[in-house]
Short mmCIF file of C-alpha atoms and ligand atoms in Angstrom, two decimals:
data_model
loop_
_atom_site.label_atom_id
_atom_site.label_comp_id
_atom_site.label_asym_id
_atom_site.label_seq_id
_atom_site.Cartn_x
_atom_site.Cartn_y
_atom_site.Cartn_z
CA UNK A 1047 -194.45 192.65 -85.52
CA UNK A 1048 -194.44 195.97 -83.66
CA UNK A 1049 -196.36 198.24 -85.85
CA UNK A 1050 -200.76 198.05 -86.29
CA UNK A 1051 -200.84 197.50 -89.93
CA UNK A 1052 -204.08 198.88 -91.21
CA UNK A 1053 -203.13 199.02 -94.88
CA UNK A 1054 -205.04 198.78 -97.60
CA UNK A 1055 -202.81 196.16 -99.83
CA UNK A 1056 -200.72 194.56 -99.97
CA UNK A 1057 -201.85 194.31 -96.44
CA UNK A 1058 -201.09 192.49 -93.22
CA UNK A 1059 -201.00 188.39 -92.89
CA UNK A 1060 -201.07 186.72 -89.48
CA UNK A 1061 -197.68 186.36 -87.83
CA UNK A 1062 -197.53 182.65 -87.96
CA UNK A 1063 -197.87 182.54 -91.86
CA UNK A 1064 -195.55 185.12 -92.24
CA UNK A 1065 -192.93 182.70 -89.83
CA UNK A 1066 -193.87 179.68 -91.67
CA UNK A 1067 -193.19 181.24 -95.28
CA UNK A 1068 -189.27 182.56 -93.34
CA UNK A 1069 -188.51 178.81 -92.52
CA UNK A 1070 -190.13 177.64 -96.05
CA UNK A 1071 -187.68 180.31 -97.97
CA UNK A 1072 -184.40 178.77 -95.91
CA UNK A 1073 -185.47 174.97 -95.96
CA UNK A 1074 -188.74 173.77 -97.73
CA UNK A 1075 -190.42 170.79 -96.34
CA UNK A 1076 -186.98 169.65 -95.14
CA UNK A 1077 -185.80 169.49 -98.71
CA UNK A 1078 -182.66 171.63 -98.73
CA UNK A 1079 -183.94 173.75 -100.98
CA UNK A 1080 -185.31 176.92 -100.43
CA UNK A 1081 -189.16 177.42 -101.67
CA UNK A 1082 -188.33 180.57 -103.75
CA UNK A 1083 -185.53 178.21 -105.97
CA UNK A 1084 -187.67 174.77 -106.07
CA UNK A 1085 -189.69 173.22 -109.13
CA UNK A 1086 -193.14 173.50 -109.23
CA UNK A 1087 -193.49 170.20 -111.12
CA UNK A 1088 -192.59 168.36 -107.74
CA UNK A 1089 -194.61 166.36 -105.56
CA UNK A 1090 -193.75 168.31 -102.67
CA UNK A 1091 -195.44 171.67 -104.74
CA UNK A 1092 -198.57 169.55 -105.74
CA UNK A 1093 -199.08 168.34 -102.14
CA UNK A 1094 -199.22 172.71 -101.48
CA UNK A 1095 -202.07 172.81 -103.95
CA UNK A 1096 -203.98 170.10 -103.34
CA UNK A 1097 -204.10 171.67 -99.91
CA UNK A 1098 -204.97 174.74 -100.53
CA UNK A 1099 -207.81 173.58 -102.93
CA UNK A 1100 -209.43 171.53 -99.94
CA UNK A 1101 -208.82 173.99 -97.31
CA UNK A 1102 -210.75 176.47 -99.80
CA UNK A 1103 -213.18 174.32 -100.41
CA UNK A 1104 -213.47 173.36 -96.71
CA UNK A 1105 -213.88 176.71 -95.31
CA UNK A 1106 -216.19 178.30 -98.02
CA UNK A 1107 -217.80 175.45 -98.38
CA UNK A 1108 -217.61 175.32 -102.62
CA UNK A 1109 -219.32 172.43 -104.36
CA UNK A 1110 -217.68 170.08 -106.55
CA UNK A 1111 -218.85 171.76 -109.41
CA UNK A 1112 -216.53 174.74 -109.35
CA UNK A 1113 -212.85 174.62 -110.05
CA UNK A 1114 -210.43 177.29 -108.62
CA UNK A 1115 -207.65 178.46 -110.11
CA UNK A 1116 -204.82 180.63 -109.37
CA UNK A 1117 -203.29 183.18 -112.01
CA UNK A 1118 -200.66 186.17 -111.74
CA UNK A 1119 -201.46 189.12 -113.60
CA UNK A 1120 -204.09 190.50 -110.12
CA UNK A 1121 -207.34 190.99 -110.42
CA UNK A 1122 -206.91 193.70 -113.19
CA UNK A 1123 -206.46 190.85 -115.62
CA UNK A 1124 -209.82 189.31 -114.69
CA UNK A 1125 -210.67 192.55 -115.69
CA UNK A 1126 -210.54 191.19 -119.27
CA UNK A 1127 -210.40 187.56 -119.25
CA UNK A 1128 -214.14 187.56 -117.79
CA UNK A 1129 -215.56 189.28 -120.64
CA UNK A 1130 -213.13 187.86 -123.07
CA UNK A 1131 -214.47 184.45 -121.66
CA UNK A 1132 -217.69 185.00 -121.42
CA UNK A 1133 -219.43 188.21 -122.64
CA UNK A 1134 -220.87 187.07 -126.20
CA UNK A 1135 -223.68 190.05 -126.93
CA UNK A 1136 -224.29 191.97 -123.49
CA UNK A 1137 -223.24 192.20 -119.75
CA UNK A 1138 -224.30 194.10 -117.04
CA UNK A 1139 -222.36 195.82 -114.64
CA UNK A 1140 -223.08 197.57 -110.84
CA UNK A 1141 -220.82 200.40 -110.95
CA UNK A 1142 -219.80 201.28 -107.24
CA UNK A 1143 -216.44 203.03 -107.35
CA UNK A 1144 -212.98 202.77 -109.08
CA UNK A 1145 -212.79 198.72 -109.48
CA UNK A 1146 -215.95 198.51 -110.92
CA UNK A 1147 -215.28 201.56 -113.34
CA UNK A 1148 -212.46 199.75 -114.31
CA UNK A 1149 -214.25 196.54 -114.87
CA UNK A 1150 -216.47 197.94 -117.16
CA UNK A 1151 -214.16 199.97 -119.01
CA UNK A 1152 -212.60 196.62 -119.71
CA UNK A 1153 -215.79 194.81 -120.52
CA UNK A 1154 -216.37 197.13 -123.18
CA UNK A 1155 -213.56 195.76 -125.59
CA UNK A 1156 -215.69 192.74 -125.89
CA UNK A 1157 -219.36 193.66 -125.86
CA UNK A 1158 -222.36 195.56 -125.11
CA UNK A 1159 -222.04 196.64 -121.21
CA UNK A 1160 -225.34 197.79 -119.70
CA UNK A 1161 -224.20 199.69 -116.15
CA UNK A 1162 -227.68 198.55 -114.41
CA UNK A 1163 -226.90 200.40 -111.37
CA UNK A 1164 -224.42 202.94 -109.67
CA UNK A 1165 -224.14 204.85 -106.53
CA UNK A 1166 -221.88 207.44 -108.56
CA UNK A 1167 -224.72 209.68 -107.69
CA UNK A 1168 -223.11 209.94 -104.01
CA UNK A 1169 -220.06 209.28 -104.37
CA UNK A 1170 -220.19 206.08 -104.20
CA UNK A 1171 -221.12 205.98 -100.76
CA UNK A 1172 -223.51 203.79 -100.25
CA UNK A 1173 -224.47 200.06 -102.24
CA UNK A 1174 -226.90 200.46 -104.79
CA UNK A 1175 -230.06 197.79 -103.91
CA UNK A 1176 -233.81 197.06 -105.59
CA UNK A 1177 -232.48 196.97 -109.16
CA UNK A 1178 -233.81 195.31 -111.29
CA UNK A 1179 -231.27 192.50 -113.28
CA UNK A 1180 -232.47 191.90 -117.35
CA UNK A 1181 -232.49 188.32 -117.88
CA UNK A 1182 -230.91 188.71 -121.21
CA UNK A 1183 -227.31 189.52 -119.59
CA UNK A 1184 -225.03 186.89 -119.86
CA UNK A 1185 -223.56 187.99 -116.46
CA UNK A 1186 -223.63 190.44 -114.17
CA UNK A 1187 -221.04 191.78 -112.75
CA UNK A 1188 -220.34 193.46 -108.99
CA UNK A 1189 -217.74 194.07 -106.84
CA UNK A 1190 -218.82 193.19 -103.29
CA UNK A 1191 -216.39 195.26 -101.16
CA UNK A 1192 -215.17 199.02 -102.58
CA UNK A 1193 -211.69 198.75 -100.84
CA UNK A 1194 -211.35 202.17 -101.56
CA UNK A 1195 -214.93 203.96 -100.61
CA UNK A 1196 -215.36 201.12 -97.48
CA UNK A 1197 -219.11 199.93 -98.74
CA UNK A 1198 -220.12 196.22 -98.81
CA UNK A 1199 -222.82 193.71 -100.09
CA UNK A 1200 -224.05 192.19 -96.76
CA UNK A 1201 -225.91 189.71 -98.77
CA UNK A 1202 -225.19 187.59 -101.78
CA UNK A 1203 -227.75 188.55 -105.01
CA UNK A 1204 -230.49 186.58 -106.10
CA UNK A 1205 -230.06 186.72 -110.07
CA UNK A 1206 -231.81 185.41 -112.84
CA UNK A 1207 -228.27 185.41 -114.36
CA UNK A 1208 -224.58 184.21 -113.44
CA UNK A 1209 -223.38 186.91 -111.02
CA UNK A 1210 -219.54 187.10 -111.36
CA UNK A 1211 -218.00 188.85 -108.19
CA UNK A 1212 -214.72 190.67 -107.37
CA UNK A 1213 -214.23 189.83 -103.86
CA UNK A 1214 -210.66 191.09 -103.62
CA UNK A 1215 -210.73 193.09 -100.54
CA UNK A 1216 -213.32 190.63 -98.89
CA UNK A 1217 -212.94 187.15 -99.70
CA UNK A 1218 -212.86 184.82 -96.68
CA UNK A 1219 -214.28 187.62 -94.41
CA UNK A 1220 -217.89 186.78 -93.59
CA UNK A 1221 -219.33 183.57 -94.74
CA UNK A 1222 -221.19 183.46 -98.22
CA UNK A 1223 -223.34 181.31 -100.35
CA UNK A 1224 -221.01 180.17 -103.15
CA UNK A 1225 -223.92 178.79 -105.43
CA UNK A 1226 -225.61 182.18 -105.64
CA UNK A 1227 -221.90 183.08 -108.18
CA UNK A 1228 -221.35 181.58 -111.30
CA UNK A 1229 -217.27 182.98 -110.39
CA UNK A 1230 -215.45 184.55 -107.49
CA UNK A 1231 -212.18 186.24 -108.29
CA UNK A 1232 -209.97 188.81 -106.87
CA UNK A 1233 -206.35 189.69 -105.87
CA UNK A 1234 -205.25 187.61 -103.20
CA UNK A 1235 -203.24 190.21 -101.42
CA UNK A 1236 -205.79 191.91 -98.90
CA UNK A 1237 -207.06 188.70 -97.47
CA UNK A 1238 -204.85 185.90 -98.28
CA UNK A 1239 -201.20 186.01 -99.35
CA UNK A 1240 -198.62 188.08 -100.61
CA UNK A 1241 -198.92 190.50 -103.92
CA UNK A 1242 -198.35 187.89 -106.62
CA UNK A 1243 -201.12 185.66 -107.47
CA UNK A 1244 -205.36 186.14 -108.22
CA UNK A 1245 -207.43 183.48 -107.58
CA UNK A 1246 -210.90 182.30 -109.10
CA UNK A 1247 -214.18 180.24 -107.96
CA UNK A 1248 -215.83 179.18 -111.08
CA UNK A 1249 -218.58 177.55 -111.37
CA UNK A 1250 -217.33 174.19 -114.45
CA UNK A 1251 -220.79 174.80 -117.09
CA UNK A 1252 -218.97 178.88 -117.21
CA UNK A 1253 -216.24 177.33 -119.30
CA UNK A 1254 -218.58 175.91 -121.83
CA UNK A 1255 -219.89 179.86 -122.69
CA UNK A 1256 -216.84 180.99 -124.42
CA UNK A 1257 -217.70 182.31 -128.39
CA UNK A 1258 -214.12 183.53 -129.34
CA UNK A 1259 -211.10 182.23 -130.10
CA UNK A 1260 -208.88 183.34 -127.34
CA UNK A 1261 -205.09 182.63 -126.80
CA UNK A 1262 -204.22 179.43 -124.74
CA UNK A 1263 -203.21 181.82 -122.05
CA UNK A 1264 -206.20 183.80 -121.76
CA UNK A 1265 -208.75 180.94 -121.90
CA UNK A 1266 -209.89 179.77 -118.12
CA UNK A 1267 -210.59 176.30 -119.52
CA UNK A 1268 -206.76 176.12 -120.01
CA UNK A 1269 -205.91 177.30 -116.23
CA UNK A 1270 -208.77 174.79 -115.10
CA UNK A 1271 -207.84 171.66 -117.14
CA UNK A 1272 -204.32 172.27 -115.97
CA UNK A 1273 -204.86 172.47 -112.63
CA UNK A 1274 -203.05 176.42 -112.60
CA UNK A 1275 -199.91 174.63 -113.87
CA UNK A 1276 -200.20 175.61 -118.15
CA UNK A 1277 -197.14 178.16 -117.13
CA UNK A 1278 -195.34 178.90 -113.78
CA UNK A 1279 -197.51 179.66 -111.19
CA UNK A 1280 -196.78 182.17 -108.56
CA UNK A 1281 -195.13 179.52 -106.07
CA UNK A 1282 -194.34 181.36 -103.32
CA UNK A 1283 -197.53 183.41 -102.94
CA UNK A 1284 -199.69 180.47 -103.55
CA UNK A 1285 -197.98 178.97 -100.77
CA UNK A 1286 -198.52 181.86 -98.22
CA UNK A 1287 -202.09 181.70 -99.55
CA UNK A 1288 -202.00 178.25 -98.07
CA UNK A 1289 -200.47 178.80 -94.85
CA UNK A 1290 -203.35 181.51 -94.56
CA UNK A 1291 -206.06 179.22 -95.53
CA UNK A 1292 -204.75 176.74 -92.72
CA UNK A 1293 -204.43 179.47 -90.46
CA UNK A 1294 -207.97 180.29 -90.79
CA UNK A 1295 -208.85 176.84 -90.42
CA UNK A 1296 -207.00 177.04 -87.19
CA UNK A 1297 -208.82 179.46 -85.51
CA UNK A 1298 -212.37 178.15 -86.34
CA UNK A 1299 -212.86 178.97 -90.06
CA UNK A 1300 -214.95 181.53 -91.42
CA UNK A 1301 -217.88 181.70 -88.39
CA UNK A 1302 -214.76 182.98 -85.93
CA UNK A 1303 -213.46 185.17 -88.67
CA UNK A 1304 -216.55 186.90 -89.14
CA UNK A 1305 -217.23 187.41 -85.33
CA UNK A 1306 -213.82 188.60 -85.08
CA UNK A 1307 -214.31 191.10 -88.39
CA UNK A 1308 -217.61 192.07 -87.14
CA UNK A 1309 -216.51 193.04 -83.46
CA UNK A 1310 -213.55 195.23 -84.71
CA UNK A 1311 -215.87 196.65 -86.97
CA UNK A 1312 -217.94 197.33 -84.25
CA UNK A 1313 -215.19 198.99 -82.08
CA UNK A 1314 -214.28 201.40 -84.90
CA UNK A 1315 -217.48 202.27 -85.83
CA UNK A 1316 -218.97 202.95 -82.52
CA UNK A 1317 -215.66 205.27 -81.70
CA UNK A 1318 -216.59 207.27 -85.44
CA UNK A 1319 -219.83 207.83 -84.37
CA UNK A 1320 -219.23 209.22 -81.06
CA UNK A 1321 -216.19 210.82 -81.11
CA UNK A 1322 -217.40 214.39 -82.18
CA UNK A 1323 -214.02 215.40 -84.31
CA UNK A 1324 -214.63 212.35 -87.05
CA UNK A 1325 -217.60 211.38 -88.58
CA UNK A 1326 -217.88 208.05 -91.26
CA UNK A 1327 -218.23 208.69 -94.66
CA UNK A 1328 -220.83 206.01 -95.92
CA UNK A 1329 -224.11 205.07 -95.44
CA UNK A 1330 -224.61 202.90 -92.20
CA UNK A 1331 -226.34 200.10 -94.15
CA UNK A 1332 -223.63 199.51 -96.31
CA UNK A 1333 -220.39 199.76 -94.00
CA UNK A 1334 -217.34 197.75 -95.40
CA UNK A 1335 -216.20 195.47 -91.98
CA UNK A 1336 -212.95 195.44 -94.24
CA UNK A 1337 -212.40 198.88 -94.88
CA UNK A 1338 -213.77 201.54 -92.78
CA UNK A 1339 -213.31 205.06 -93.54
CA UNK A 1340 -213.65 207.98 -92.12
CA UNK A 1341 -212.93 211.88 -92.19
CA UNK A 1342 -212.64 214.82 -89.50
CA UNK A 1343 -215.72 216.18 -88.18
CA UNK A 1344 -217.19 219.82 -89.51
CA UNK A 1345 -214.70 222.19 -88.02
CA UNK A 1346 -211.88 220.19 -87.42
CA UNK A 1347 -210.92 219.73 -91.25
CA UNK A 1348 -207.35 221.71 -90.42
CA UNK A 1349 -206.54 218.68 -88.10
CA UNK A 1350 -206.05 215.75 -90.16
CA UNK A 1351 -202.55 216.08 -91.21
CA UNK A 1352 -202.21 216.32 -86.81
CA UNK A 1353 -203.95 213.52 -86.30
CA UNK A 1354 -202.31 211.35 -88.91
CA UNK A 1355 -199.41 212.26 -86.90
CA UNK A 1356 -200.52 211.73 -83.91
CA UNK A 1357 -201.41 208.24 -85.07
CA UNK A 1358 -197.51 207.57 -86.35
CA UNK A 1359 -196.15 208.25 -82.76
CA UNK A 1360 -198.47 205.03 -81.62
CA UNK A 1361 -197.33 202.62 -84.07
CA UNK A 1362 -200.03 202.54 -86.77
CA UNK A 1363 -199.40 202.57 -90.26
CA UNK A 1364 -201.47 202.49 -93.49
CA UNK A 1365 -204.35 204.54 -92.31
CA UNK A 1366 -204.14 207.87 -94.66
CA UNK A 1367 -207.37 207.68 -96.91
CA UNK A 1368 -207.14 206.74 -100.64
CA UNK A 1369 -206.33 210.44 -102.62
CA UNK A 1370 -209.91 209.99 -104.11
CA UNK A 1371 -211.62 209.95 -100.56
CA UNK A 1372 -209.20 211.83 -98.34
CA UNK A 1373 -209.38 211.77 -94.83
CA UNK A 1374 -208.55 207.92 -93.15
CA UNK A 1375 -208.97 204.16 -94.27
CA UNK A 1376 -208.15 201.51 -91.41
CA UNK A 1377 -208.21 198.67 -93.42
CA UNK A 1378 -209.31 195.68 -90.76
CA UNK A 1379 -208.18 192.91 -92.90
CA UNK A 1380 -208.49 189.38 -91.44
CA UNK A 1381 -205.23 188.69 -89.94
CA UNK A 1382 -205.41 192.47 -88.39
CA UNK A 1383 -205.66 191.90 -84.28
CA UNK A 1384 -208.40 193.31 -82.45
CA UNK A 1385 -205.56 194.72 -79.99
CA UNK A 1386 -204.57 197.31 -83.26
CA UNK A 1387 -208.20 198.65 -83.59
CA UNK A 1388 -207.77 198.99 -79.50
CA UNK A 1389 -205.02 201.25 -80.26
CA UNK A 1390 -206.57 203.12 -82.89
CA UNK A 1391 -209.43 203.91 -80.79
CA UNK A 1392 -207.70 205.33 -78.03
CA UNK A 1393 -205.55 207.27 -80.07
CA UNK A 1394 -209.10 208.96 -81.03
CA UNK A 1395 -210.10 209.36 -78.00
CA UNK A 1396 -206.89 210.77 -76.26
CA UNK A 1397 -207.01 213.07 -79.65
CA UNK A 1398 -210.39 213.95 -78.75
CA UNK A 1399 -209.54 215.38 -75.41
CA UNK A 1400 -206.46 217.37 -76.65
CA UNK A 1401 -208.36 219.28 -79.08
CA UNK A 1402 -212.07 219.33 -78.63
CA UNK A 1403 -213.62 223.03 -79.00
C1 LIG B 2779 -207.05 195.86 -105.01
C2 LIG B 2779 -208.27 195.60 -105.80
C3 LIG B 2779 -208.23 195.30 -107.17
C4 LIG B 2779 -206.94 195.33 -107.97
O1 LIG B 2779 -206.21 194.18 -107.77
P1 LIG B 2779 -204.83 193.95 -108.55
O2 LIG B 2779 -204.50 192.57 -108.07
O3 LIG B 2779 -203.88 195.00 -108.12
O4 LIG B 2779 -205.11 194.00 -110.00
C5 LIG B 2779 -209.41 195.01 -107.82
N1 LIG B 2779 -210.59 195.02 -107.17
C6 LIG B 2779 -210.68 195.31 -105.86
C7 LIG B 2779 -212.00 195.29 -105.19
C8 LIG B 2779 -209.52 195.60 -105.14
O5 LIG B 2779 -209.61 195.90 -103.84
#
């Protein structure tokens, strides 16, 4: 690929997944059939899952205990299903931007939502921390990287009561402590695979909570009794989710990952804070390594439109802030090389010598 892809999502996959699902679309497995036009009630398709459950399970390192499933519909339909599942009088919510907001706007069909802490004081520019959690919730609920904002948990939450977590933009990024989540969820296209298909860690007593009488469909028991396959699943992206998953294995699993994330993090962030015509927009502390964002300095405001431009000449795409933020968003996904940051940097440093005052 010739461009750096820093967007936000659907977002970049390594190269060799993105070979591996071309030759699976013309001939799967040697079958003569391509992967987009095959059954999923083959042995061939249930050999794709069972991998991908053990190469999740391998790399995150999640206990027996906790079934995954994969669902289309994104994470926006977690959205509901969680509290449909299981918020029975009151959940609690940590609102840090526009997924949370939307969570909990959600939640609110089902229950009582108590938002126990926000950082919509600042913006949202920093991780709310020192809260206290009520022990009567029956979950709280936090979204551990604000894709759009660029602040992250750095730790996983010690909670008197199931934490549920939409790790979306982060998942498989940095290594975490499953047990500490009663369920993991998110999109899978920032990290893993192609728009198309959510997935979800959750931990098997979760199932037992649910009060209402939901529709087959919207009931996680059904997805986890059979095995994502009640309907059609989303074949082909659960399949690139796969080749991901094995890719990561590849390169040394979620330890290399992480050192990789955190030194391109690094690179950006160090450029940010010395290059005098940008500065970052979030509190140190709580810096996304997946989504780092940043603005012009004081005084150079008129020059963003300039430098996005600038930016285009060199190949990079994706990096125009969210319209709620403004300014830039270099999304340094996974599969993103450290070569692209590289590029990025020197395109604010070159930029830096054309214009500075
Ligand atoms: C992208 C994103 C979503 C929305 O995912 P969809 O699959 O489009 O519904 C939710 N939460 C976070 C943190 C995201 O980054």
């Amino acid at each position: 690929m010739k461009k750096h892809n820093f967007n936000a999502g659907p977002s970049i996959l390594a190269d060799e997944v993105i070979d591996n699902a071309a030759k699976a679309i013309l001939d799967f497995n040697g079958s003569g059939l391509s992967l987009l036009s095959i059954s999923h009630r083959t042995k061939d398709f249930d050999a794709v899952m069972a991998e991908a459950d053990s190469l999740f399970r391998e790399l995150l390192h999640i206990p027996d205990n906790y079934k995954i499933i994969y669902m289309g519909g994104g994470a926006s339909t977690f959205f509901y299903n969680i509290p449909a599942n299981f918020l029975n009088k009151k959940a609690g919510y940590v609102n840090t931007g526009v997924w949370s907001k939307k969570a909990i706007k959600e939640a609110k069909h089902f229950g009582q939502v108590e938002v126990i802490a926000t950082s919509e004081d600042r913006d949202f520019t920093y991780i709310p921390k020192g809260f206290e959690i009520p022990s009567d919730l029956d979950y709280l609920h936090i979204t551990s990287n604000n894709t759009i904002y660029g602040t992250e948990y750095h730790e996983d939450l010690d909670s008197p009561v199931p934490v549920i977590a939409d790790m979306s933009s982060n998942i498989l990024s940095r290594p975490i402590d499953v047990t500490k989540y009663a369920m993991i969820y998110g999109g899978a296209q920032k990290n893993l695979a192609p728009a198309g298909v959510s997935f979800a860690i959750i931990r098997e007593d979760m199932l037992d909570k649910v009060e209402r009488d939901l529709p087959t469909m919207m009931l996680f028991r059904t997805q986890v009794e059979k095995d994502s396959m009640f309907n059609t699943p989303p074949v082909f992206p659960i399949y690139v989710l796969k080749e991901t998953l094995k890719w990561l294995k590849s390169i040394g699993g979620v330890p290399e990952i992480y050192r990789r994330n955190q030194e391109k993090a690094a690179l950006l962030y160090d450029e940010i804070d010395r290059n005098s015509m940008f500065r970052g927009t979030v509190a140190k502390e709580d810096r996304s390594l997946m989504n780092i964002c940043f603005v012009m300095a004081d005084g150079y405001e008129d020059l963003a439109p300039e430098f996005l431009e600038y930016t285009k000449q060199h190949d990079i795409v994706g990096i125009k802030g969210h319209r709620l933020v403004g300014g830039f968003r270099a999304s340094c996904y996974n599969a993103l090389p450290k070569e692209s940051v590289e590029v990025l940097v020197k395109c604010m440093q070159d930029f830096e010598q054309l214009h500075k005052k």
